[in-house]
């Protein structure tokens, strides 16, 4: 793979050598001792990475982030339930569609692309609708990958508690990179996929459920969710792995489980605060570089910008810029992504910067330089050296 481009899209992402080695091992069987050990270790480490309590329950499925979303919806929401959706872009829209297919009545609090609703707006909507009956749950996307907008989950989880609602957060483009303190915030579900800030190859859907969410599911036995998605199906299997006993319901992606144990171990090495700080610094450094290159962000305000990806507007100029910039960056060996939010798709592009690359300034530098060179090709004034110097100054500053 000498010619594989540097993968700077918002997932899949570059993986560490140790993760790659674990993933590349000969596939173990699902009852092999090393697999059982890795699975048990991974489940315990998930609680730490999620900062969830000891009574919380991690679930790991073969699938993507979308499967993790389906698992949350299938276990917690039933036909006729009224749910509140905080909508910030493409993946919130996907969640809304899933909830409707589940037969839920979905009330949406939305915002223009690049914006996010304020918690007070969300509270207003809850209060205004109370006359028609309670909401069963609040769903929100921690970082919407289509705009790079990050919401603050803490006040939303608090609002949900105050109104007797469950709170479910799509953390696919956030978990292990943006701060999420599940127990402290008393959130009910935080879900993700392996190929984003967790820094693994694609293929795993991961979710941690609070004791309250689990009890809620088990207390509503019928109608049962689809068997593969049902927490009740998986509970004895996962408990067996944590007790280091062999177990089987559906064959896990054994190589990914090996990689998961290693990847979560790497994340926990310096502690979660250091992990979040590394992502914050990387995000800030790259934003300084983009600013030097004359690029502006889709998120409307600095506090809305996620540290894990940059959604960047194409510079004004010829239509050739928006039509060819992403391809020209790829020609220089760096893969970035086009726009995704349907309302603004052709006006911006996206650069992912999560996981392994946050510890690799050389790879961040290649990214900044490839962008600068592609912009220059298109006649935009762009000084890659100055842009990298701005980023490097931030990366070199002492932490804290
Ligand atoms: C990537 C992503 C998803 C979907 O994940 P897949 O693995 O592609 O199914 C869902 N939500 C968010 C916020 C994402 O970034």
Coordinates of C-alpha atoms and ligand atoms in Angstrom, one line a residue:
X1 CA 0.0 0.0 0.0
X2 CA 2.9 2.3 -0.7
X3 CA 0.7 4.6 -2.7
X4 CA -2.3 4.7 -0.3
X5 CA -3.1 8.3 0.4
X6 CA -2.9 9.7 4.0
X7 CA -6.5 9.3 5.2
X8 CA -7.7 12.6 6.5
X9 CA -11.4 12.2 6.0
X10 CA -13.9 12.1 8.9
X11 CA -13.6 8.3 9.1
X12 CA -12.2 5.9 8.4
X13 CA -9.0 7.3 9.8
X14 CA -5.3 6.4 10.1
X15 CA -4.7 3.7 12.7
X16 CA -1.7 3.2 15.0
X17 CA 0.9 0.5 14.3
X18 CA -0.2 -1.5 17.4
X19 CA -3.9 -1.4 16.3
X20 CA -2.9 -2.5 12.8
X21 CA -0.8 -5.4 14.2
X22 CA -3.7 -6.6 16.4
X23 CA -6.1 -6.4 13.5
X24 CA -3.7 -8.2 11.1
X25 CA -3.3 -11.3 13.3
X26 CA -4.6 -14.6 12.1
X27 CA -8.3 -14.6 12.9
X28 CA -9.0 -16.2 16.3
X29 CA -12.1 -18.2 17.0
X30 CA -14.8 -16.6 19.1
X31 CA -14.2 -19.0 22.0
X32 CA -10.3 -18.9 21.8
X33 CA -8.7 -17.8 25.0
X34 CA -7.0 -14.7 23.6
X35 CA -10.3 -13.5 22.1
X36 CA -12.2 -14.0 25.3
X37 CA -9.5 -12.1 27.2
X38 CA -9.5 -9.2 24.6
X39 CA -13.3 -9.0 24.6
X40 CA -13.6 -8.9 28.4
X41 CA -10.8 -6.3 28.5
X42 CA -12.4 -4.2 25.8
X43 CA -15.8 -4.1 27.5
X44 CA -14.2 -2.9 30.8
X45 CA -12.1 -0.3 28.9
X46 CA -15.2 1.0 27.2
X47 CA -16.7 2.0 30.5
X48 CA -13.5 4.0 31.2
X49 CA -13.3 5.7 27.8
X50 CA -17.1 6.6 28.1
X51 CA -16.5 7.7 31.7
X52 CA -19.5 5.6 32.5
X53 CA -20.4 4.0 35.9
X54 CA -19.6 0.4 36.9
X55 CA -23.3 -0.6 36.5
X56 CA -23.5 0.7 32.9
X57 CA -23.6 -1.9 30.1
X58 CA -21.3 -1.7 27.0
X59 CA -22.5 -3.4 23.8
X60 CA -20.4 -4.2 20.7
X61 CA -21.9 -5.3 17.4
X62 CA -20.5 -6.0 14.0
X63 CA -21.7 -3.1 12.0
X64 CA -21.2 0.7 11.6
X65 CA -22.3 3.7 13.4
X66 CA -25.7 3.4 11.7
X67 CA -26.1 0.0 13.3
X68 CA -25.3 1.5 16.7
X69 CA -28.0 4.1 16.1
X70 CA -30.5 1.4 15.1
X71 CA -29.6 -0.5 18.3
X72 CA -30.4 2.5 20.5
X73 CA -33.6 3.3 18.7
X74 CA -34.8 -0.4 18.6
X75 CA -34.3 -0.9 22.3
X76 CA -35.6 2.4 23.6
X77 CA -38.3 3.7 21.4
X78 CA -41.6 2.1 20.4
X79 CA -44.4 3.0 18.0
X80 CA -46.4 5.9 19.5
X81 CA -43.6 7.3 21.7
X82 CA -43.0 11.0 21.4
X83 CA -39.4 11.9 21.1
X84 CA -37.5 15.2 20.8
X85 CA -34.6 15.4 18.3
X86 CA -32.0 18.1 18.5
X87 CA -31.1 18.4 14.8
X88 CA -27.8 19.7 13.6
X89 CA -27.3 18.1 10.2
X90 CA -27.1 15.0 8.0
X91 CA -26.8 12.4 10.8
X92 CA -29.5 14.0 12.9
X93 CA -31.8 13.7 9.8
X94 CA -30.8 10.0 9.6
X95 CA -31.8 9.6 13.2
X96 CA -35.1 11.3 12.6
X97 CA -35.9 8.9 9.7
X98 CA -35.0 5.9 11.9
X99 CA -37.2 7.1 14.7
X100 CA -40.1 7.7 12.3
X101 CA -39.7 4.2 10.8
X102 CA -39.9 2.9 14.4
X103 CA -43.3 4.6 14.6
X104 CA -42.3 7.4 16.9
X105 CA -43.7 10.9 16.8
X106 CA -40.6 13.0 16.2
X107 CA -40.6 16.7 17.3
X108 CA -37.5 18.4 15.9
X109 CA -35.5 21.4 17.2
X110 CA -33.3 22.4 14.4
X111 CA -30.9 25.1 13.3
X112 CA -29.4 26.5 10.1
X113 CA -26.3 24.6 8.8
X114 CA -23.4 25.6 11.0
X115 CA -25.6 26.5 13.9
X116 CA -27.0 24.5 16.9
X117 CA -30.1 25.2 19.0
X118 CA -29.5 26.7 22.4
X119 CA -30.5 24.5 25.4
X120 CA -33.0 27.2 26.3
X121 CA -34.7 26.7 23.0
X122 CA -34.8 23.0 23.6
X123 CA -36.3 23.6 27.0
X124 CA -39.0 25.8 25.5
X125 CA -40.0 23.1 23.1
X126 CA -40.3 20.6 25.8
X127 CA -42.4 22.9 28.0
X128 CA -44.6 24.0 25.1
X129 CA -45.4 20.4 24.2
X130 CA -46.0 19.2 27.7
X131 CA -49.8 19.8 27.4
X132 CA -49.9 17.1 24.6
X133 CA -48.1 14.6 26.9
X134 CA -44.6 13.8 27.9
X135 CA -41.6 13.1 25.7
X136 CA -40.1 9.7 26.1
X137 CA -36.6 10.5 25.0
X138 CA -34.2 13.2 23.7
X139 CA -31.9 12.3 20.8
X140 CA -29.0 14.5 19.8
X141 CA -25.8 14.3 17.7
X142 CA -22.7 15.2 19.7
X143 CA -20.7 16.2 16.6
X144 CA -22.6 16.3 13.3
X145 CA -20.0 15.2 10.8
X146 CA -21.8 17.0 8.0
X147 CA -21.0 20.5 9.4
X148 CA -18.4 20.0 12.1
X149 CA -20.8 21.4 14.6
X150 CA -20.4 20.2 18.2
X151 CA -23.2 20.6 20.7
X152 CA -22.7 20.5 24.5
X153 CA -24.4 17.3 25.7
X154 CA -24.3 18.2 29.4
X155 CA -27.2 20.7 29.5
X156 CA -29.3 18.5 27.2
X157 CA -28.8 15.4 29.4
X158 CA -29.8 17.6 32.4
X159 CA -32.9 18.8 30.6
X160 CA -33.8 15.2 29.8
X161 CA -33.5 14.2 33.4
X162 CA -35.5 17.1 34.6
X163 CA -38.4 16.0 32.4
X164 CA -38.2 12.3 32.9
X165 CA -36.8 11.6 29.4
X166 CA -34.0 9.3 28.4
X167 CA -31.1 11.0 26.6
X168 CA -29.4 9.3 23.7
X169 CA -26.3 10.8 22.1
X170 CA -24.9 9.9 18.7
X171 CA -21.2 10.2 19.4
X172 CA -20.0 8.5 16.2
X173 CA -17.7 11.4 15.3
X174 CA -16.9 12.4 18.8
X175 CA -16.5 9.5 21.3
X176 CA -12.9 9.3 22.6
X177 CA -12.0 12.7 21.1
X178 CA -14.5 15.2 22.5
X179 CA -15.3 15.2 26.2
X180 CA -18.2 13.0 27.2
X181 CA -18.6 12.2 30.9
X182 CA -21.5 9.7 30.8
X183 CA -21.9 9.1 34.5
X184 CA -21.3 12.6 35.7
X185 CA -23.8 14.0 33.1
X186 CA -26.2 11.1 33.8
X187 CA -26.7 10.5 30.1
X188 CA -28.4 7.2 29.0
X189 CA -26.8 6.1 25.8
X190 CA -23.6 7.2 24.0
X191 CA -22.9 5.3 20.8
X192 CA -20.1 5.3 18.2
X193 CA -18.4 3.2 15.5
X194 CA -14.8 1.9 15.4
X195 CA -13.5 3.9 12.4
X196 CA -13.7 7.5 13.8
X197 CA -12.0 8.9 17.0
X198 CA -11.6 5.4 18.4
X199 CA -9.0 4.9 15.7
X200 CA -9.8 1.4 14.5
X201 CA -10.6 0.0 11.1
X202 CA -14.4 0.2 10.3
X203 CA -16.7 -2.7 11.3
X204 CA -17.8 -2.3 14.9
X205 CA -20.8 -0.5 16.3
X206 CA -20.3 0.4 20.0
X207 CA -22.7 1.7 22.6
X208 CA -22.8 2.1 26.4
X209 CA -26.2 2.1 28.1
X210 CA -26.9 3.5 31.5
X211 CA -28.5 1.3 34.2
X212 CA -31.7 3.3 33.7
X213 CA -31.8 2.7 29.9
X214 CA -31.2 -1.0 30.4
X215 CA -33.9 -1.2 33.0
X216 CA -36.2 0.7 30.8
X217 CA -35.7 -1.8 27.9
X218 CA -36.0 -4.9 30.2
X219 CA -39.1 -3.4 31.7
X220 CA -40.9 -3.1 28.3
X221 CA -40.6 -6.7 27.2
X222 CA -43.0 -6.5 24.2
X223 CA -42.9 -5.9 21.3
X224 CA -39.3 -7.2 21.2
X225 CA -36.7 -5.4 19.1
X226 CA -35.1 -7.3 16.1
X227 CA -33.2 -10.2 17.7
X228 CA -29.7 -9.1 16.5
X229 CA -30.2 -5.6 17.9
X230 CA -31.9 -6.7 21.2
X231 CA -30.0 -5.8 24.4
X232 CA -31.6 -8.8 26.0
X233 CA -30.1 -11.2 23.5
X234 CA -26.6 -9.8 24.0
X235 CA -26.6 -9.3 27.8
X236 CA -25.7 -12.9 28.8
X237 CA -23.1 -13.1 26.0
X238 CA -21.3 -9.9 27.0
X239 CA -21.5 -10.8 30.7
X240 CA -19.9 -14.1 29.9
X241 CA -17.0 -12.4 28.1
X242 CA -16.5 -10.1 31.0
X243 CA -16.3 -13.1 33.3
X244 CA -13.9 -14.7 30.8
X245 CA -16.3 -17.5 29.8
X246 CA -16.8 -18.6 26.2
X247 CA -20.2 -17.6 24.8
X248 CA -22.0 -17.4 21.5
X249 CA -24.9 -15.7 19.9
X250 CA -23.6 -14.4 16.6
X251 CA -19.9 -14.5 15.6
X252 CA -18.1 -11.4 16.6
X253 CA -15.6 -9.7 14.3
X254 CA -12.8 -11.3 16.2
X255 CA -9.9 -9.4 14.6
X256 CA -11.7 -6.1 15.3
X257 CA -12.2 -7.2 19.0
X258 CA -8.5 -7.8 19.3
X259 CA -7.8 -4.4 17.8
X260 CA -10.5 -2.8 20.1
X261 CA -8.8 -4.0 23.2
X262 CA -5.4 -2.5 22.0
X263 CA -6.9 0.7 20.7
X264 CA -8.8 1.4 23.9
X265 CA -5.7 0.7 25.9
X266 CA -3.8 3.3 23.9
X267 CA -6.6 5.8 24.4
X268 CA -6.5 5.2 28.2
X269 CA -2.7 5.4 28.5
X270 CA -2.4 9.0 29.4
X271 CA -6.0 9.3 30.8
X272 CA -9.0 10.7 29.1
X273 CA -8.3 14.4 29.9
X274 CA -4.9 14.1 28.0
X275 CA -6.7 12.5 25.1
X276 CA -9.3 15.3 24.9
X277 CA -6.5 17.9 25.3
X278 CA -4.5 16.4 22.4
X279 CA -7.6 16.6 20.2
X280 CA -8.4 20.2 21.3
X281 CA -4.8 21.3 20.5
X282 CA -4.8 19.6 17.2
X283 CA -8.1 21.2 16.3
X284 CA -6.9 24.6 17.3
X285 CA -3.6 24.2 15.5
X286 CA -5.3 23.2 12.3
X287 CA -7.8 26.0 12.6
X288 CA -4.9 28.5 12.9
X289 CA -3.4 27.0 9.7
X290 CA -6.7 27.2 7.8
X291 CA -7.0 30.8 8.8
X292 CA -3.5 31.5 7.4
X293 CA -4.7 29.9 4.1
X294 CA -7.7 32.2 4.0
X295 CA -10.2 29.4 4.7
X296 CA -13.3 29.9 6.9
X297 CA -15.3 27.3 8.9
X298 CA -18.8 26.2 8.4
X299 CA -19.6 26.3 12.2
X300 CA -20.9 29.8 12.8
X301 CA -19.1 30.4 16.1
X302 CA -15.8 29.2 17.5
X303 CA -17.4 27.3 20.4
X304 CA -19.4 25.2 17.9
X305 CA -16.4 23.9 16.0
X306 CA -15.5 20.3 16.8
X307 CA -11.8 19.5 17.3
X308 CA -12.1 16.3 15.3
X309 CA -12.9 17.6 11.9
X310 CA -12.8 20.9 10.0
X311 CA -15.7 21.8 7.7
X312 CA -14.1 24.5 5.4
X313 CA -15.8 26.7 2.9
X314 CA -14.2 26.8 -0.6
X315 CA -12.6 30.2 -1.2
X316 CA -14.5 32.5 -3.4
X317 CA -13.3 32.5 -7.0
X318 CA -13.9 30.2 -10.0
X319 CA -16.2 27.3 -10.0
X320 CA -13.2 25.2 -10.7
X321 CA -12.1 25.5 -7.0
X322 CA -15.2 23.8 -5.6
X323 CA -15.2 21.3 -8.5
X324 CA -11.6 20.1 -8.2
X325 CA -10.0 21.1 -4.9
X326 CA -10.6 17.8 -3.1
X327 CA -9.3 15.8 -6.1
X328 CA -6.2 18.1 -6.3
X329 CA -5.5 17.5 -2.6
X330 CA -5.7 13.8 -3.3
X331 CA -3.3 14.1 -6.2
X332 CA -0.9 15.3 -3.5
X333 CA -1.3 12.2 -1.5
X334 CA -3.9 13.3 1.1
X335 CA -7.5 12.2 1.1
X336 CA -10.1 14.7 2.4
X337 CA -13.9 14.6 2.0
X338 CA -16.4 16.7 0.1
X339 CA -19.5 18.4 1.6
X340 CA -22.3 16.3 3.0
X341 CA -25.0 18.6 4.4
X342 CA -27.6 18.7 1.6
X343 CA -28.3 22.4 1.9
X344 CA -24.7 23.5 1.5
X345 CA -23.0 20.4 -0.1
X346 CA -21.2 22.1 -2.9
X347 CA -19.9 25.0 -0.9
X348 CA -17.4 23.3 1.4
X349 CA -15.2 20.3 2.1
X350 CA -14.1 18.4 5.2
X351 CA -10.8 17.4 6.8
X352 CA -10.8 14.8 9.6
X353 CA -8.2 15.0 12.4
X354 CA -8.9 12.4 15.0
X355 CA -7.2 9.6 16.7
X356 CA -3.7 8.5 15.7
X357 CA -2.8 11.6 13.7
X358 CA -3.2 13.8 16.7
X359 CA 0.2 12.4 17.9
X360 CA 1.8 12.8 14.5
X361 CA 2.7 16.4 13.6
X362 CA 4.5 15.2 10.5
X363 CA 1.2 13.9 9.1
X364 CA -0.7 17.1 10.0
X365 CA 2.0 19.0 8.3
X366 CA 1.6 17.0 5.1
X367 CA -2.1 17.7 5.2
X368 CA -1.6 21.5 5.6
X369 CA 1.0 21.5 2.8
X370 CA -1.2 19.5 0.4
X371 CA -4.1 21.9 1.0
X372 CA -1.9 24.9 0.4
X373 CA -0.3 23.5 -2.7
X374 CA -3.7 22.6 -4.2
X375 CA -5.1 26.0 -3.4
X376 CA -2.1 27.6 -5.1
X377 CA -2.6 25.4 -8.2
X378 CA -6.1 27.0 -8.4
X379 CA -4.7 30.6 -8.2
X380 CA -5.5 31.2 -4.5
X381 CA -2.8 32.9 -2.5
X382 CA -1.8 30.3 0.0
X383 CA 1.5 30.1 1.9
X384 CA 1.9 26.5 3.2
X385 CA 5.0 27.4 5.2
X386 CA 3.3 30.2 7.1
X387 CA 0.2 28.1 7.6
X388 CA 2.2 25.3 9.1
X389 CA 4.2 27.7 11.3
X390 CA 0.9 28.9 12.8
X391 CA -0.1 25.3 13.5
X392 CA 3.3 24.3 14.8
X393 CA 3.4 27.2 17.3
X394 CA 0.3 25.8 18.9
X395 CA 1.4 22.2 18.8
X396 CA 4.8 23.2 20.4
X397 CA 3.3 25.2 23.3
X398 CA 3.4 23.5 26.6
X399 CA 0.1 21.9 27.6
X400 CA -2.0 23.4 30.4
Ligands
LIG1 C1 -20.1 8.4 10.5 C2 -21.3 8.8 11.3 C3 -22.4 7.9 11.4 C4 -22.6 6.7 10.6 O1 -21.6 5.8 10.8 P1 -21.4 4.6 9.7 O2 -20.3 3.7 10.4 O3 -21.0 5.2 8.5 O4 -22.7 3.8 9.7 C5 -23.5 8.3 12.2 N1 -23.4 9.4 13.0 C6 -22.4 10.2 12.9 C7 -22.4 11.5 13.8 C8 -21.3 9.9 12.1 O5 -20.2 10.8 12.0

